[in-house]
Coordinates of C-alpha atoms and ligand atoms in Angstrom, one line a residue:
Chain A
M222 CA -4.4 -34.8 0.1
K223 CA -0.8 -36.3 1.2
I224 CA 1.6 -34.7 3.1
L225 CA 4.3 -36.5 4.3
V226 CA 5.8 -35.8 8.1
C227 CA 9.9 -35.3 9.0
I228 CA 10.3 -37.7 11.8
S229 CA 13.5 -37.5 13.9
N230 CA 15.5 -39.8 16.8
V231 CA 16.7 -38.0 19.7
P232 CA 17.3 -38.6 23.9
D233 CA 14.8 -37.9 25.8
T234 CA 14.4 -34.9 27.4
T235 CA 15.5 -35.9 31.0
A236 CA 18.9 -38.0 29.3
K237 CA 22.0 -37.3 31.1
I238 CA 24.3 -36.0 28.3
T239 CA 27.8 -37.6 28.2
F240 CA 30.4 -37.8 25.9
T241 CA 32.7 -40.3 25.6
N242 CA 35.7 -40.7 22.9
D243 CA 37.6 -37.6 24.2
N244 CA 34.3 -35.8 24.0
T245 CA 33.7 -36.3 20.5
Q246 CA 30.1 -38.8 20.2
F247 CA 26.9 -38.8 22.3
N248 CA 26.8 -40.8 24.4
T249 CA 24.1 -43.0 24.0
A250 CA 24.6 -45.6 26.8
G251 CA 21.6 -45.9 28.4
V252 CA 20.3 -43.1 27.4
Q253 CA 15.9 -43.6 25.6
F254 CA 15.3 -42.8 22.3
I255 CA 12.1 -41.2 21.2
V256 CA 10.1 -39.0 18.4
N257 CA 11.9 -35.4 19.0
P258 CA 8.9 -34.3 20.5
Y259 CA 7.8 -31.3 18.1
D260 CA 7.9 -33.5 14.9
E261 CA 4.9 -34.9 17.4
I262 CA 3.7 -32.0 16.8
A263 CA 4.0 -31.8 13.6
L264 CA 2.0 -35.3 12.9
S265 CA -0.5 -34.8 15.3
K266 CA -1.4 -31.2 12.9
A267 CA -0.8 -33.7 10.1
I268 CA -2.9 -36.1 11.6
E269 CA -5.9 -32.7 12.1
L270 CA -5.8 -31.8 8.6
C271 CA -6.5 -35.6 7.4
E272 CA -9.4 -36.4 9.6
G273 CA -12.7 -38.5 8.1
G274 CA -10.7 -39.6 4.8
K275 CA -8.9 -36.3 4.2
G276 CA -6.0 -37.7 2.7
T277 CA -3.0 -40.5 4.3
I278 CA 0.1 -39.5 5.8
T279 CA 4.0 -41.2 5.5
V280 CA 6.4 -40.4 7.9
I281 CA 9.9 -39.6 7.2
N282 CA 13.0 -40.9 9.3
V283 CA 17.3 -40.3 7.5
G284 CA 18.0 -43.4 10.0
E285 CA 19.4 -46.8 10.6
S286 CA 17.4 -49.0 11.9
V287 CA 18.3 -49.0 14.9
T288 CA 15.3 -45.5 14.4
D289 CA 12.9 -47.8 13.2
P290 CA 10.8 -47.8 17.2
T291 CA 10.6 -44.2 16.6
I292 CA 9.8 -44.7 13.1
R293 CA 6.8 -47.3 14.3
K294 CA 5.5 -44.4 17.6
A295 CA 4.8 -42.8 15.0
L296 CA 3.0 -45.0 13.2
A297 CA 0.7 -46.1 16.3
I298 CA -0.5 -42.0 16.7
G299 CA -1.5 -42.1 13.1
A300 CA 0.5 -41.7 10.2
D301 CA -0.6 -44.9 7.7
D302 CA 3.3 -45.6 5.8
A303 CA 6.7 -44.5 6.7
V304 CA 10.2 -44.7 4.1
R305 CA 13.2 -44.9 6.2
V306 CA 15.7 -43.8 4.5
D307 CA 19.1 -45.5 5.7
A308 CA 22.0 -43.9 6.8
Y309 CA 23.6 -41.8 9.5
P310 CA 22.3 -38.3 9.4
R311 CA 25.1 -37.0 10.2
D312 CA 24.0 -33.5 9.6
A313 CA 21.3 -31.0 8.3
Y314 CA 22.3 -31.4 5.0
F315 CA 22.3 -34.5 4.6
T316 CA 19.6 -35.7 5.6
A317 CA 17.7 -32.7 4.1
F318 CA 19.1 -33.8 0.2
Q319 CA 17.9 -37.4 1.4
I320 CA 14.1 -36.3 2.5
A321 CA 14.1 -33.8 -0.8
Q322 CA 15.3 -36.7 -2.9
Y323 CA 12.5 -39.2 -2.1
A324 CA 9.3 -35.7 -1.6
K325 CA 10.0 -34.4 -5.5
S326 CA 9.5 -38.4 -6.8
N327 CA 5.9 -38.4 -4.5
D328 CA 3.8 -36.0 -4.9
F329 CA 3.0 -34.4 -1.5
D330 CA 0.8 -31.4 -0.6
M331 CA 2.8 -30.6 2.1
I332 CA 6.5 -31.6 3.9
L333 CA 5.6 -30.3 8.0
C334 CA 8.8 -31.3 9.7
G335 CA 9.5 -29.4 13.4
R336 CA 10.7 -27.2 15.3
E337 CA 13.7 -28.0 15.7
S338 CA 14.9 -31.1 16.5
I339 CA 16.2 -31.2 21.3
D340 CA 20.0 -33.0 20.6
Y341 CA 21.6 -30.4 18.0
N342 CA 19.1 -27.2 17.9
G343 CA 19.5 -27.1 14.3
S344 CA 16.2 -25.7 12.9
Q345 CA 17.5 -26.7 9.5
V346 CA 16.3 -29.3 8.0
A347 CA 13.1 -27.4 6.7
A348 CA 14.2 -24.8 5.4
M349 CA 17.2 -26.5 3.5
I350 CA 14.5 -29.1 2.1
G351 CA 12.8 -25.6 1.4
E352 CA 15.8 -25.4 -1.2
F353 CA 16.4 -28.3 -2.4
M354 CA 12.7 -28.7 -3.6
D355 CA 12.8 -24.7 -4.8
I356 CA 9.3 -24.4 -2.9
P357 CA 8.6 -22.0 -0.8
S358 CA 9.7 -22.6 3.5
I359 CA 7.4 -21.3 6.5
S360 CA 10.2 -21.7 10.0
I361 CA 8.4 -21.6 12.9
I362 CA 5.2 -21.8 12.6
K363 CA 1.9 -21.5 15.6
K364 CA -0.9 -21.9 13.4
L365 CA -1.7 -23.5 10.4
D366 CA -5.1 -24.4 8.2
F367 CA -5.4 -25.7 4.6
D368 CA -8.4 -25.3 2.5
G369 CA -7.2 -28.0 -0.2
T370 CA -5.8 -25.1 -2.1
T371 CA -4.1 -22.1 0.3
A372 CA -2.5 -22.8 3.8
I373 CA -2.9 -19.9 5.9
I374 CA 0.4 -20.3 8.4
E375 CA 1.2 -17.8 11.5
R376 CA 5.4 -17.7 12.2
E377 CA 7.0 -17.0 15.1
I378 CA 8.3 -13.6 15.3
E379 CA 9.9 -11.5 18.0
G380 CA 7.4 -9.8 19.6
G381 CA 4.1 -10.4 17.3
K382 CA 3.7 -12.8 14.1
E383 CA 3.0 -13.1 11.5
I384 CA 0.3 -14.3 8.7
V385 CA 1.9 -15.3 5.7
S386 CA -0.6 -17.3 3.2
V387 CA 0.8 -20.2 0.1
T388 CA -0.7 -21.5 -2.2
G389 CA 0.8 -24.8 -3.6
K390 CA 3.5 -27.6 -2.1
F391 CA 5.1 -25.4 1.3
V392 CA 7.8 -26.9 4.1
A393 CA 6.8 -25.7 7.8
S394 CA 8.5 -26.6 10.5
C395 CA 5.8 -27.2 13.3
A396 CA 6.7 -25.2 17.0
E397 CA 4.5 -25.7 19.7
G398 CA 0.9 -23.8 19.8
T399 CA 1.1 -25.9 15.9
A400 CA -1.2 -28.6 17.3
E401 CA -2.3 -30.4 19.8
A402 CA 1.0 -33.3 20.1
K403 CA -1.9 -36.4 19.8
I404 CA -1.3 -40.3 22.0
P405 CA -0.9 -43.0 20.8
N406 CA -4.2 -44.9 21.4
M407 CA -4.3 -49.2 21.7
R408 CA -5.7 -49.7 18.2
G409 CA -2.5 -47.5 17.1
I410 CA -0.2 -49.9 18.7
M411 CA -1.8 -53.0 16.9
S412 CA -2.0 -51.6 13.1
A413 CA 1.8 -49.4 14.1
R414 CA 2.9 -53.4 13.6
T415 CA 1.7 -53.9 9.9
K416 CA 1.9 -50.0 9.0
P417 CA 4.3 -50.7 5.6
L418 CA 7.7 -49.0 6.0
Q419 CA 9.2 -48.5 3.5
V420 CA 13.6 -48.9 3.6
I421 CA 15.0 -46.4 0.7
A422 CA 19.0 -46.3 0.0
A423 CA 20.9 -42.5 0.2
E424 CA 22.5 -40.8 -1.9
S425 CA 25.5 -39.5 -2.2
I426 CA 25.9 -35.6 -1.9
E427 CA 29.3 -33.6 -0.6
E428 CA 30.2 -33.0 2.9
L429 CA 30.3 -29.6 4.1
G430 CA 31.2 -29.8 7.6
K431 CA 31.2 -31.7 11.2
V432 CA 31.4 -31.4 14.7
T433 CA 34.7 -31.9 15.9
K434 CA 34.0 -31.7 19.9
F435 CA 31.8 -32.1 22.8
E436 CA 31.2 -29.9 25.5
T437 CA 30.4 -30.0 28.6
P438 CA 28.5 -25.9 30.0
A439 CA 31.0 -25.1 33.2
P440 CA 29.9 -25.4 36.4
R441 CA 28.6 -22.8 38.6
G442 CA 29.5 -22.2 42.0
T443 CA 26.7 -22.9 45.0
V444 CA 24.2 -20.3 45.3
K445 CA 24.9 -17.4 47.8
L446 CA 21.1 -17.4 49.9
I447 CA 19.4 -13.9 50.4
A448 CA 16.8 -14.0 53.9
A449 CA 13.4 -13.7 52.8
E450 CA 13.2 -10.7 54.4
N451 CA 15.9 -8.9 52.5
A452 CA 14.8 -7.6 49.3
E453 CA 16.4 -4.7 49.6
E454 CA 20.2 -6.7 49.4
L455 CA 19.1 -9.0 46.5
I456 CA 18.8 -5.3 44.9
N457 CA 22.2 -4.5 45.3
L458 CA 24.2 -7.3 45.5
L459 CA 22.3 -7.4 41.6
H460 CA 23.4 -3.8 40.9
S461 CA 27.6 -4.3 43.2
E462 CA 28.2 -7.6 42.8
A463 CA 26.7 -9.2 39.3
K464 CA 25.8 -5.7 38.0
V465 CA 23.5 -6.8 36.1
I466 CA 20.8 -4.0 36.7
Chain B
M384 CA 37.2 -12.3 0.4
S385 CA 35.3 -10.5 2.9
V386 CA 32.9 -10.7 5.3
L387 CA 29.2 -9.7 4.5
V388 CA 27.0 -10.0 7.4
Y389 CA 22.9 -9.3 6.8
V390 CA 21.2 -7.0 9.0
E391 CA 17.3 -7.6 9.5
Q392 CA 15.6 -4.7 9.6
A393 CA 11.9 -4.1 11.8
N394 CA 10.1 -1.4 10.8
G395 CA 12.7 0.1 9.6
K396 CA 14.7 -0.2 12.6
F397 CA 17.8 -2.8 13.5
K398 CA 17.6 -4.2 17.2
K399 CA 20.2 -4.6 19.5
S400 CA 20.7 -8.6 18.3
V401 CA 21.8 -7.0 15.2
F402 CA 24.7 -4.2 16.3
E403 CA 25.5 -7.7 17.5
A404 CA 25.4 -9.7 14.2
V405 CA 27.6 -6.5 12.7
S406 CA 30.3 -6.8 15.2
Y407 CA 30.8 -10.4 15.6
A408 CA 30.8 -10.7 11.6
K409 CA 33.7 -7.6 12.2
A410 CA 35.9 -9.4 14.1
I411 CA 36.5 -12.0 11.7
A412 CA 37.0 -9.9 9.0
D413 CA 39.6 -8.6 11.0
K414 CA 40.9 -11.5 11.6
Q415 CA 41.0 -12.2 8.0
S416 CA 42.3 -8.7 7.7
T417 CA 39.6 -7.1 5.1
N418 CA 36.5 -5.4 5.2
L419 CA 33.0 -5.5 6.8
I420 CA 30.1 -5.2 4.2
A421 CA 26.5 -5.2 5.4
I422 CA 22.9 -6.0 3.1
S423 CA 19.9 -4.7 3.9
I424 CA 17.0 -5.5 2.5
G425 CA 13.6 -3.1 2.9
N426 CA 12.7 -0.2 3.1
V427 CA 15.1 2.2 5.8
A428 CA 16.6 5.8 6.0
D429 CA 20.7 6.6 4.8
S430 CA 20.4 8.1 8.4
E431 CA 19.8 3.6 10.2
L432 CA 22.0 2.4 7.1
K433 CA 25.2 5.0 8.9
E434 CA 24.6 3.0 11.7
L435 CA 26.0 0.2 11.3
G436 CA 29.7 2.6 10.5
K437 CA 30.0 2.5 14.4
Y438 CA 30.0 -1.3 14.5
G439 CA 32.6 -1.7 11.3
A440 CA 30.3 -1.9 8.0
S441 CA 32.2 -0.2 5.6
K442 CA 30.1 -1.0 2.9
V443 CA 26.5 -1.1 2.9
L444 CA 24.6 -3.0 0.1
S445 CA 20.5 -1.6 0.0
V446 CA 17.6 -3.8 -1.5
T447 CA 14.5 -1.2 -1.6
N448 CA 12.4 -2.5 -4.0
D449 CA 8.7 -3.1 -3.1
Q450 CA 8.5 -6.2 -3.7
L451 CA 10.9 -7.6 -0.9
N452 CA 8.9 -4.7 1.2
S453 CA 8.0 -8.0 3.9
F454 CA 10.4 -11.0 4.8
V455 CA 10.4 -13.9 2.8
N456 CA 13.1 -16.1 3.0
Q457 CA 13.5 -17.8 -0.3
A458 CA 13.8 -14.0 -2.0
Y459 CA 15.4 -12.8 0.8
A460 CA 17.9 -15.9 0.7
A461 CA 18.5 -15.2 -3.0
V462 CA 19.0 -11.5 -2.4
I463 CA 22.6 -12.2 0.0
A464 CA 23.6 -15.3 -2.3
E465 CA 23.3 -12.2 -5.5
A466 CA 25.0 -11.0 -3.2
A467 CA 27.9 -13.0 -1.7
L468 CA 28.5 -13.8 -5.0
K469 CA 28.7 -9.7 -6.2
E470 CA 30.9 -9.2 -3.2
S471 CA 33.5 -12.5 -3.7
T472 CA 32.3 -13.2 0.5
N473 CA 32.7 -16.3 1.6
I474 CA 31.2 -16.4 6.0
I475 CA 27.9 -14.7 5.9
V476 CA 26.5 -13.6 9.5
L477 CA 24.0 -13.1 10.0
S478 CA 21.1 -13.5 12.9
N479 CA 19.4 -16.4 14.6
S480 CA 15.9 -15.1 15.0
F481 CA 12.8 -16.3 14.4
S482 CA 13.2 -14.7 10.9
G483 CA 17.1 -15.8 10.6
K484 CA 16.1 -19.4 11.2
G485 CA 14.3 -19.5 8.4
L486 CA 17.2 -17.5 5.7
A487 CA 20.7 -18.8 6.6
P488 CA 19.2 -22.7 5.8
R489 CA 18.8 -21.3 2.8
V490 CA 21.3 -19.2 1.5
A491 CA 24.0 -21.9 2.2
V492 CA 22.0 -25.0 0.5
K493 CA 22.8 -22.1 -1.8
L494 CA 25.7 -21.5 -2.0
K495 CA 26.9 -24.7 -1.3
A496 CA 28.4 -22.5 2.3
G497 CA 28.3 -25.4 6.1
L498 CA 26.1 -23.6 8.4
V499 CA 26.9 -22.9 12.5
D500 CA 23.1 -21.8 14.0
G501 CA 23.0 -21.3 17.7
A502 CA 27.1 -19.6 17.0
V503 CA 27.9 -18.8 20.8
E504 CA 32.2 -18.0 20.1
L505 CA 34.0 -16.2 17.5
P506 CA 35.5 -18.7 14.4
N507 CA 38.3 -20.5 16.1
F508 CA 41.1 -20.2 12.5
D509 CA 43.3 -22.7 14.0
G510 CA 44.0 -25.9 11.6
G511 CA 40.5 -25.0 10.3
F512 CA 37.6 -22.8 10.5
S513 CA 35.8 -24.6 14.0
V514 CA 32.0 -22.7 15.5
K515 CA 31.0 -23.3 19.3
K516 CA 27.1 -23.2 19.4
T517 CA 24.8 -24.6 21.6
A518 CA 23.1 -28.1 21.4
F519 CA 21.3 -30.6 23.6
S520 CA 18.8 -27.8 24.6
G521 CA 22.0 -26.6 26.1
K522 CA 22.8 -28.9 28.2
A523 CA 26.2 -29.0 26.0
F524 CA 28.1 -26.8 23.1
A525 CA 28.8 -28.5 19.8
V526 CA 32.2 -27.3 17.9
T527 CA 31.2 -27.8 14.1
N528 CA 34.2 -27.7 11.8
L529 CA 33.8 -26.2 8.6
T530 CA 35.6 -26.8 5.7
S531 CA 33.3 -25.7 2.4
A532 CA 34.8 -22.9 0.9
N533 CA 32.2 -20.9 1.4
K534 CA 30.7 -20.6 5.0
V535 CA 26.8 -19.1 7.1
I536 CA 27.2 -18.4 10.8
A537 CA 23.5 -18.2 12.8
L538 CA 25.5 -15.5 15.5
N539 CA 22.8 -16.6 19.3
P540 CA 21.5 -13.5 20.8
N541 CA 22.9 -11.6 23.3
A542 CA 25.9 -14.2 23.4
F543 CA 28.4 -11.8 21.8
G544 CA 27.6 -8.6 23.0
V545 CA 28.0 -4.8 21.0
K546 CA 31.2 -4.0 20.4
E547 CA 32.1 -0.6 18.2
S548 CA 34.5 0.0 15.9
A549 CA 34.0 2.7 13.7
V550 CA 34.7 3.0 10.6
D551 CA 33.7 5.7 7.2
T552 CA 30.3 3.5 5.8
V553 CA 29.3 4.4 1.4
I554 CA 26.0 3.3 1.3
E555 CA 25.2 1.7 -2.0
D556 CA 22.4 0.8 -4.8
F557 CA 22.0 -3.5 -5.2
S558 CA 19.2 -4.2 -7.8
P559 CA 19.2 -8.2 -7.2
T560 CA 16.8 -9.9 -10.1
I561 CA 14.0 -10.9 -8.6
K562 CA 12.3 -14.6 -9.3
S563 CA 8.4 -14.3 -9.5
T564 CA 8.3 -18.6 -8.4
D565 CA 10.1 -17.1 -5.6
L566 CA 7.7 -14.3 -3.7
V567 CA 5.0 -17.6 -4.0
A568 CA 4.9 -17.6 -0.2
I569 CA 2.6 -13.7 1.1
V570 CA 2.9 -12.2 4.2
K571 CA -0.3 -10.7 4.8
E572 CA -0.3 -9.2 8.4
I573 CA 1.8 -8.7 10.9
V574 CA 0.9 -8.2 14.4
R575 CA 3.9 -6.5 16.8
A576 CA 3.2 -6.1 20.5
T577 CA 4.8 -2.9 20.9
N578 CA 5.0 -2.3 24.3
K579 CA 6.7 -5.8 25.9
I580 CA 10.5 -6.7 25.6
S581 CA 10.2 -9.6 22.9
L582 CA 11.8 -13.0 25.1
P583 CA 15.1 -14.4 22.8
D584 CA 16.4 -10.3 22.7
A585 CA 15.7 -9.1 26.6
E586 CA 19.0 -8.6 28.4
L587 CA 17.0 -9.1 31.8
V588 CA 14.2 -11.7 32.0
V589 CA 11.5 -12.8 34.9
S590 CA 9.9 -16.6 34.7
A591 CA 7.3 -17.8 36.8
G592 CA 5.6 -21.0 37.3
R593 CA 3.3 -23.0 38.6
G594 CA 3.6 -21.9 42.1
L595 CA 2.6 -19.4 40.9
K596 CA -1.0 -21.1 40.7
G597 CA -2.6 -19.6 39.0
P598 CA -3.3 -16.6 35.8
E599 CA -5.0 -13.8 38.6
N600 CA -1.4 -13.6 39.9
W601 CA 1.2 -12.4 37.0
G602 CA 0.4 -8.7 38.0
M603 CA 3.2 -8.8 40.0
I604 CA 5.3 -10.3 37.1
E605 CA 4.8 -8.0 35.6
E606 CA 5.0 -4.6 37.3
L607 CA 8.5 -6.4 38.3
A608 CA 8.7 -6.9 34.9
E609 CA 8.1 -3.9 33.6
L610 CA 10.3 -1.8 36.2
L611 CA 13.9 -3.7 35.7
G612 CA 12.7 -3.5 31.7
A613 CA 12.7 -7.5 31.5
A614 CA 10.6 -9.6 29.4
T615 CA 8.2 -11.8 31.1
A616 CA 8.8 -16.0 30.7
C617 CA 7.2 -19.0 32.1
S618 CA 7.1 -22.5 32.1
K619 CA 5.6 -25.1 30.2
P620 CA 2.4 -26.2 32.1
V621 CA 2.1 -22.5 32.6
S622 CA 1.9 -21.8 28.5
D623 CA -0.5 -25.7 29.1
A624 CA -2.5 -24.0 30.7
D625 CA -3.3 -21.1 29.1
W626 CA -2.4 -18.9 31.6
R627 CA -0.1 -17.4 30.1
P628 CA 0.9 -17.6 26.2
H629 CA 2.8 -20.4 24.5
S630 CA 5.6 -17.1 22.9
E631 CA 6.6 -17.5 27.2
H632 CA 7.1 -20.9 27.2
V633 CA 11.1 -21.4 28.4
G634 CA 12.9 -24.3 28.3
Q635 CA 14.0 -27.3 26.1
T636 CA 11.0 -28.0 24.3
G637 CA 10.7 -23.1 24.1
I638 CA 12.8 -21.0 23.8
A639 CA 16.0 -21.5 25.0
I640 CA 17.9 -17.5 26.6
S641 CA 20.5 -16.2 27.5
P642 CA 19.8 -13.3 29.2
N643 CA 21.6 -11.1 31.4
L644 CA 20.2 -12.0 34.8
Y645 CA 16.8 -15.3 35.0
I646 CA 14.7 -15.3 37.9
A647 CA 12.8 -17.6 38.8
I648 CA 9.7 -17.8 40.6
G649 CA 8.1 -21.0 42.3
I650 CA 9.8 -22.9 39.6
S651 CA 10.5 -26.0 40.7
G652 CA 13.9 -26.6 37.7
A653 CA 13.9 -29.8 35.9
I654 CA 16.0 -30.4 33.6
Q655 CA 13.6 -29.3 31.1
H656 CA 12.9 -25.9 32.1
L657 CA 16.5 -25.6 32.6
A658 CA 18.2 -26.9 28.9
G659 CA 16.8 -23.6 28.8
V660 CA 17.6 -20.9 31.3
S661 CA 20.9 -22.5 32.2
S662 CA 23.2 -19.9 29.7
S663 CA 22.0 -16.6 31.3
K664 CA 24.8 -15.7 33.0
V665 CA 23.0 -14.3 36.0
I666 CA 20.1 -16.7 37.7
V667 CA 17.7 -15.6 40.6
V668 CA 15.7 -18.3 42.0
I669 CA 12.7 -17.6 45.0
N670 CA 11.5 -20.9 45.5
K671 CA 9.0 -22.2 48.7
D672 CA 11.3 -25.6 48.6
P673 CA 14.7 -25.0 49.7
E674 CA 14.4 -28.4 47.7
A675 CA 13.9 -26.8 45.0
P676 CA 16.4 -28.5 42.1
F677 CA 16.6 -25.0 40.7
F678 CA 18.8 -23.4 43.7
K679 CA 21.6 -26.0 41.9
V680 CA 22.1 -23.8 39.1
A681 CA 21.1 -20.4 41.6
D682 CA 24.0 -18.1 41.7
Y683 CA 21.3 -16.0 44.4
G684 CA 18.3 -18.3 46.5
I685 CA 15.5 -16.8 48.4
V686 CA 14.4 -19.4 49.9
G687 CA 10.3 -18.5 50.3
D688 CA 6.6 -17.2 49.5
A689 CA 6.1 -15.6 46.0
F690 CA 3.5 -14.2 47.0
E691 CA 5.6 -12.3 50.5
V692 CA 9.2 -12.0 48.3
V693 CA 8.2 -10.8 44.6
P694 CA 6.0 -8.0 46.7
R695 CA 9.6 -6.5 48.8
I696 CA 11.9 -7.4 45.9
I697 CA 9.4 -4.3 43.8
A698 CA 9.3 -2.3 47.3
A699 CA 13.5 -2.5 47.2
L700 CA 13.4 -1.3 43.5
K701 CA 11.3 1.0 43.5
A702 CA 13.4 2.5 46.6
H703 CA 16.4 1.4 44.7
K704 CA 15.3 3.4 41.5
G705 CA 14.3 6.2 43.9
Ligands
FAD1014 C1 9.5 -33.9 26.9 C2 8.5 -32.9 28.1 C3 9.4 -31.7 27.9 C4 9.1 -30.1 28.4 N1 9.8 -29.6 28.4 C5 9.7 -28.2 28.8 C6 10.7 -27.5 28.7 O1 10.6 -27.0 28.1 N2 9.9 -26.0 29.7 C7 9.6 -26.7 31.3 O2 9.2 -25.1 31.9 N3 8.7 -27.7 30.8 C8 9.1 -28.8 30.3 N4 8.8 -29.7 30.4 C9 8.4 -29.9 32.0 C10 9.5 -30.5 33.1 O3 9.4 -31.6 33.2 C11 8.5 -30.0 34.1 O4 7.4 -30.4 34.1 C12 7.6 -28.1 34.7 O5 8.5 -27.6 33.6 C13 7.0 -28.1 35.6 O6 6.9 -25.9 35.3 P1 7.4 -25.3 36.7 O7 8.3 -25.2 37.8 O8 6.0 -24.7 37.2 O9 6.0 -26.8 38.4 P2 6.4 -27.2 39.4 O10 7.6 -28.8 39.1 O11 5.0 -27.9 39.5 O12 6.4 -26.8 39.9 C14 6.0 -25.7 41.2 C15 7.1 -25.1 42.4 O13 7.0 -23.0 42.9 C16 7.1 -23.6 43.5 N5 6.0 -23.2 45.0 C17 5.1 -23.0 45.1 N6 4.1 -22.8 45.4 C18 4.6 -21.7 46.2 C19 4.7 -19.8 46.1 N7 3.4 -19.6 46.8 N8 6.2 -19.5 46.4 C20 6.9 -19.0 45.9 N9 7.7 -21.2 44.7 C21 6.3 -21.1 44.9 C22 7.1 -25.3 44.4 O14 8.1 -25.3 45.6 C23 7.9 -25.5 42.9 O15 9.1 -26.1 43.1 C24 8.7 -30.6 29.7 C25 8.2 -32.4 29.6 C26 9.0 -32.9 28.9 C27 8.8 -34.2 29.5
AMP1015 N1 16.8 -37.8 10.3 C1 16.1 -37.4 10.0 N2 15.1 -37.3 9.8 C2 14.0 -37.6 9.7 N3 13.8 -35.7 9.3 C3 14.7 -34.9 10.7 C4 15.8 -35.5 10.4 N4 16.7 -34.6 11.5 C5 16.0 -33.8 11.5 N5 14.3 -33.8 11.1 C6 13.3 -32.5 10.2 O1 13.9 -32.0 10.7 C7 13.1 -31.5 11.6 C8 14.0 -30.2 12.0 O2 15.8 -29.9 12.7 P1 16.8 -29.2 12.4 O3 16.8 -29.1 11.4 O4 18.0 -31.3 12.8 O5 16.8 -29.5 13.8 C9 13.1 -31.7 13.2 O6 12.3 -31.1 14.5 C10 12.4 -32.9 12.1 O7 11.0 -32.8 11.3

């Protein structure tokens, strides 16, 4: 079994989000970058599926050389080798196209992504890879069992879940619950240094749009405190002032 | 050129988020001085399809092929793209629901369309076509300018609201081409908790954190939610400890929501939690620690012990409802 796991390089969850150049660029000064938390779940699922020598895991990232530490982290967690498509990941359309081009010429049984990258929150890449490759894509999954031929997948829907079966190649984007995130151990960290990381060139594809400006949410006013004994007042305020109940 | 809206159905019914998407698409169509076409896939009664006219859809394409009874994004995307070509629509709107997230990117690739997911406002037509969307897990917004001829927009629930704009509606059967290779994924089973309000759609949400001490204490949270007609949510450590299901976990690594009212009980307000809830319209925080960071982003706050305060709120709410 061969599994491809897509890894994006994102700002740490505690990072302060600010912008430069007249609010047109994310300010990376002082920001630490990490493996997208959902991609850790996808990778951990791949490791579970391959346990006992049942398969190999390749991680792929579309990014410039600054993302190499993030790729090494994925290798330390347990991927066997890595590919970096050497280009700035300008949007999901570009990124998914690169991944699909690579995956088409390499025979993977499945491609796992995270549910969304925590910077642009697109939830786009997985389904776009599916479309570029003309194979099924299941978005926002919570469970995945694979018997070597058929995958049984649980997908989240509003107020419940859907159980889907797929035979043949597919893409899935993993949410919490799919697997327990694995932490690299010392041996993993040591071996990650020497695992293969192949750098390949990007292919060109048309641009359909781009982010032109960032905005930060308007600050809220100060909190109105209500005495703990006075629950009636809260209900009154929610009813007649805030008008939400 | 007109606007196409995909109306997602569940058990033959449309949810509020669908009427929101129709209202939003209608507002775009009005700006373009064109009409709005809706496409529905699956078995939906004509009376329900007619409802779409209330929000501005003057034509509804209804696809009722048995092979498309359950949602398979690959096949549904092909149907929507085919409808867009047939009707020469160049703007396609859908809800940014769980299914919408699996569908919109496929439609976009098929039509070589720029895609804005998680849109929160109407497009701005000044000097282009730009749409504001949430980014950085609610910590910022990104304005995306689409330059492609075709455009796909996935609208966030509760971002635009439902707006009535009644028009006459014709319902037309639409028989798309179906490729068996688009039907490889097979839906085996759908499990829905019918009596619960789903969190992403909810207008009111009652959420609790580690301050509640254990799963046995969620009775009062559920009672409060039921009285309000609210959905329940929780912080990450709570779902990690299996006190509550993962589907209730909100925040940067959980679901991002923007209800009209978010009540946070025994939640500290860590940056990753706030990321998913800070765009709620009104925030109420109940915490025994006056220094809890959550108070900084709250509209109303009660400093106190949840085990005393929540029962009082329940009593006050019962009295208020009479
Ligand atoms: C990569 C990453 C991603 C994360 N993603 C998320 C996410 O998506 N969502 C999320 O929620 N967290 C997330 N976290 C975790 C986050 O950092 C916090 O640890 C978490 O939100 C804290 O949960 P909590 O407020 O329930 O618990 P605590 O921080 O333990 O806070 C409990 C609160 O309850 C109050 N309290 C205690 N007893 C009472 C009482 N009797 N009455 C009233 N109040 C009481 C306390 O004063 C305290 O403020 C993430 C962390 C990381 C590192
Ligand atoms: N630059 C990238 N390189 C590799 N994989 C990516 C990249 N960006 C996104 N992905 C994958 O696609 C998923 C969804 O990302 P997005 O569509 O940006 O929300 C992520 O969780 C990753 O698995």
